[in-house]
């Protein structure tokens, strides 16, 4: 059985963005199947008893610096937003991401990137209807498709799917995002938190970790 990796993520988390792009880049050369699993980070925090990093001033100050240098390392354009209110309200955008995953799975990567870019590169809002409409337009959805997606966001199936992914992450031990679960033949799943454990995942899979800055695959990001 080929290895597979579950990436549980929320677009409110910049570290999830780093992990998302890295695992997409490595899926083919490392030979694993990547399962993108949108989740609700607020549910993870509540279910695990954790608190958002920005709630602690010292940690928030550190993260502002750390996300900037990590973005440079991973080759992504990131600007720490002055208005961080969107950090505390990701349920609506994640329902949109989940709706896309269910109805238009081929667009899941595009809509996820667009949401990260809005919040973490362009300092745009994520949760209001106009912002969601703009995000959908940016990835090429028609008016009819947007109507389907906005209807789906309120459906029990989308809400249940997002809740199921969130619970699956919690059941495997998640307390934040990104949460990565690596499945290999003959072994119990291995879990990893954050976007700085790829060298350990490489060792688990018997691969070599290549830093983004020197990788010929960087252009695929």
Coordinates of C-alpha atoms in Angstrom, one line a residue:
X1 CA 0.0 0.0 0.0
X2 CA 1.3 3.4 -1.0
X3 CA 1.7 5.9 1.8
X4 CA -1.0 8.5 2.2
X5 CA -1.0 11.8 4.1
X6 CA -4.1 13.6 5.5
X7 CA -3.7 17.4 5.8
X8 CA -6.2 18.9 8.2
X9 CA -6.3 22.6 7.6
X10 CA -8.1 25.9 8.1
X11 CA -7.5 28.9 5.9
X12 CA -7.2 31.1 8.9
X13 CA -3.9 29.5 9.7
X14 CA -0.8 30.7 7.8
X15 CA 1.1 27.7 8.9
X16 CA -1.5 25.5 7.3
X17 CA -0.8 27.4 4.0
X18 CA 2.9 26.5 4.3
X19 CA 2.1 22.9 4.9
X20 CA -0.5 22.8 2.1
X21 CA 1.9 24.1 -0.6
X22 CA 4.7 21.9 0.6
X23 CA 2.7 18.7 0.6
X24 CA 1.3 19.5 -2.8
X25 CA 4.8 20.1 -4.1
X26 CA 6.1 16.8 -2.6
X27 CA 3.2 14.5 -3.4
X28 CA 4.5 13.3 -6.8
X29 CA 8.2 13.1 -6.1
X30 CA 7.7 11.4 -2.7
X31 CA 5.0 9.1 -4.1
X32 CA 2.2 9.5 -1.5
X33 CA -1.5 10.2 -1.8
X34 CA -2.4 13.6 -0.4
X35 CA -5.9 13.9 1.2
X36 CA -6.8 17.5 1.7
X37 CA -9.2 17.7 4.7
X38 CA -10.7 21.1 5.5
X39 CA -11.6 21.5 9.2
X40 CA -12.7 24.2 11.6
X41 CA -9.9 25.4 13.7
X42 CA -12.3 26.9 16.3
X43 CA -13.7 23.5 16.9
X44 CA -10.2 22.1 17.3
X45 CA -9.4 24.7 19.9
X46 CA -12.6 24.1 21.8
X47 CA -12.4 20.3 21.6
X48 CA -8.7 20.2 22.7
X49 CA -8.9 22.9 25.3
X50 CA -6.4 25.0 23.4
X51 CA -6.5 28.8 22.9
X52 CA -5.6 30.8 19.8
X53 CA -1.9 31.9 19.7
X54 CA -2.9 35.6 19.2
X55 CA -4.6 35.6 22.6
X56 CA -1.2 35.7 24.3
X57 CA 0.5 39.0 23.4
X58 CA 4.1 37.7 23.6
X59 CA 3.2 34.7 21.4
X60 CA 1.3 37.0 19.0
X61 CA 4.4 39.2 18.6
X62 CA 6.6 36.2 18.0
X63 CA 4.3 34.8 15.4
X64 CA 4.2 38.0 13.4
X65 CA 8.0 37.7 13.0
X66 CA 7.9 33.9 12.5
X67 CA 5.2 33.8 9.8
X68 CA 7.1 36.5 7.8
X69 CA 10.3 34.5 7.8
X70 CA 8.5 31.2 7.2
X71 CA 6.7 32.8 4.2
X72 CA 10.0 33.8 2.8
X73 CA 11.4 30.3 3.3
X74 CA 8.5 28.6 1.6
X75 CA 8.3 31.2 -1.2
X76 CA 4.9 32.7 -0.4
X77 CA 3.8 36.2 -0.3
X78 CA 2.5 37.0 3.2
X79 CA 1.7 40.2 5.0
X80 CA 0.7 40.1 8.6
X81 CA -2.7 41.9 8.6
X82 CA -3.4 44.9 10.9
X83 CA -7.0 43.8 11.3
X84 CA -6.9 40.3 12.7
X85 CA -10.7 40.0 13.3
X86 CA -10.9 37.4 10.6
X87 CA -8.7 35.1 12.7
X88 CA -11.6 34.5 15.1
X89 CA -14.3 33.8 12.5
X90 CA -13.3 31.0 10.0
X91 CA -16.4 28.9 10.2
X92 CA -18.2 30.6 7.2
X93 CA -15.1 30.5 4.9
X94 CA -14.4 26.9 5.9
X95 CA -18.0 26.0 5.0
X96 CA -17.4 27.4 1.6
X97 CA -14.1 25.5 1.2
X98 CA -16.0 22.3 2.3
X99 CA -18.8 23.0 -0.1
X100 CA -16.3 23.3 -2.9
X101 CA -14.6 20.1 -1.8
X102 CA -17.9 18.2 -2.1
X103 CA -19.3 19.7 -5.2
X104 CA -16.3 20.8 -7.2
X105 CA -13.3 18.9 -5.8
X106 CA -11.1 19.9 -8.7
X107 CA -11.3 23.5 -7.5
X108 CA -10.4 22.7 -3.8
X109 CA -6.8 23.7 -4.2
X110 CA -7.7 26.9 -6.0
X111 CA -10.3 28.1 -3.5
X112 CA -8.1 27.3 -0.5
X113 CA -5.2 29.3 -2.0
X114 CA -7.5 32.2 -2.8
X115 CA -8.8 32.3 0.8
X116 CA -5.2 32.3 2.2
X117 CA -4.2 34.9 -0.3
X118 CA -7.1 37.1 0.6
X119 CA -6.5 37.0 4.4
X120 CA -2.7 36.7 4.5
X121 CA -1.4 38.5 1.4
X122 CA -4.0 41.1 0.5
X123 CA -5.5 42.0 3.9
X124 CA -9.0 41.3 2.6
X125 CA -12.0 39.9 4.6
X126 CA -13.0 36.3 4.4
X127 CA -16.4 35.8 6.0
X128 CA -18.9 38.2 4.6
X129 CA -21.0 37.2 1.5
X130 CA -19.3 39.7 -0.8
X131 CA -15.9 38.5 0.1
X132 CA -16.9 34.9 -0.5
X133 CA -18.4 35.9 -3.8
X134 CA -15.2 37.6 -4.8
X135 CA -13.2 34.6 -3.8
X136 CA -15.4 32.4 -6.0
X137 CA -15.2 34.7 -8.9
X138 CA -11.4 34.7 -8.6
X139 CA -11.2 31.0 -9.1
X140 CA -13.6 30.9 -12.0
X141 CA -17.0 30.0 -10.6
X142 CA -20.0 31.2 -12.6
X143 CA -23.1 32.9 -11.0
X144 CA -25.0 29.6 -11.2
X145 CA -22.2 27.7 -9.5
X146 CA -21.8 30.3 -6.8
X147 CA -25.5 30.0 -6.0
X148 CA -25.1 26.2 -5.7
X149 CA -22.2 26.7 -3.3
X150 CA -23.9 29.3 -1.2
X151 CA -26.9 27.0 -0.9
X152 CA -24.6 24.1 0.0
X153 CA -22.9 26.1 2.7
X154 CA -26.2 26.1 4.7
X155 CA -26.9 22.4 4.1
X156 CA -26.6 19.7 6.7
X157 CA -24.3 17.7 4.4
X158 CA -21.6 20.4 4.3
X159 CA -21.9 21.2 8.0
X160 CA -21.7 17.5 8.8
X161 CA -18.7 16.9 6.5
X162 CA -16.8 19.8 8.1
X163 CA -17.7 18.7 11.6
X164 CA -16.6 15.1 10.7
X165 CA -13.2 16.3 9.5
X166 CA -12.8 18.4 12.6
X167 CA -13.7 15.4 14.8
X168 CA -11.4 13.1 12.9
X169 CA -8.5 15.5 13.6
X170 CA -9.4 15.7 17.3
X171 CA -9.7 11.9 17.5
X172 CA -6.1 11.6 16.2
X173 CA -4.9 14.1 18.8
X174 CA -5.1 17.5 17.0
X175 CA -4.8 20.6 19.1
X176 CA -4.0 23.1 16.3
X177 CA -3.4 23.6 12.6
X178 CA -2.0 22.3 10.4
X179 CA -2.4 18.7 11.6
X180 CA -0.8 16.1 9.5
X181 CA -1.4 12.4 9.7
X182 CA 0.9 10.0 7.8
X183 CA -0.3 6.5 6.9
X184 CA 2.2 3.9 5.9
X185 CA 1.9 0.1 5.4
X186 CA 2.3 -2.0 8.5
X187 CA 2.6 0.9 11.0
X188 CA 0.3 3.0 13.1
X189 CA -0.4 6.4 11.7
X190 CA 2.1 9.1 12.7
X191 CA 0.9 12.6 13.5
X192 CA 2.7 15.9 13.1
X193 CA 1.7 19.4 14.1
X194 CA 2.9 22.5 12.2
X195 CA 4.9 23.2 9.1
X196 CA 8.4 22.4 10.4
X197 CA 8.4 18.6 10.6
X198 CA 8.9 17.8 7.0
X199 CA 12.4 16.4 7.6
X200 CA 10.8 13.9 10.0
X201 CA 8.1 13.0 7.5
X202 CA 10.8 12.5 4.9
X203 CA 12.6 10.0 7.2
X204 CA 9.4 8.2 7.9
X205 CA 8.8 7.8 4.2
X206 CA 12.4 7.0 3.3
X207 CA 12.8 10.2 1.3
X208 CA 15.1 13.1 1.3
X209 CA 13.9 16.5 2.4
X210 CA 14.7 19.2 -0.1
X211 CA 14.4 22.8 1.1
X212 CA 12.0 24.9 -0.9
X213 CA 14.6 27.6 -1.6
X214 CA 16.9 25.1 -3.4
X215 CA 14.3 22.8 -4.8
X216 CA 13.8 22.6 -8.6
X217 CA 10.2 21.9 -7.8
X218 CA 9.7 25.3 -6.2
X219 CA 8.3 26.7 -9.5
X220 CA 5.3 24.3 -9.1
X221 CA 4.1 26.4 -6.2

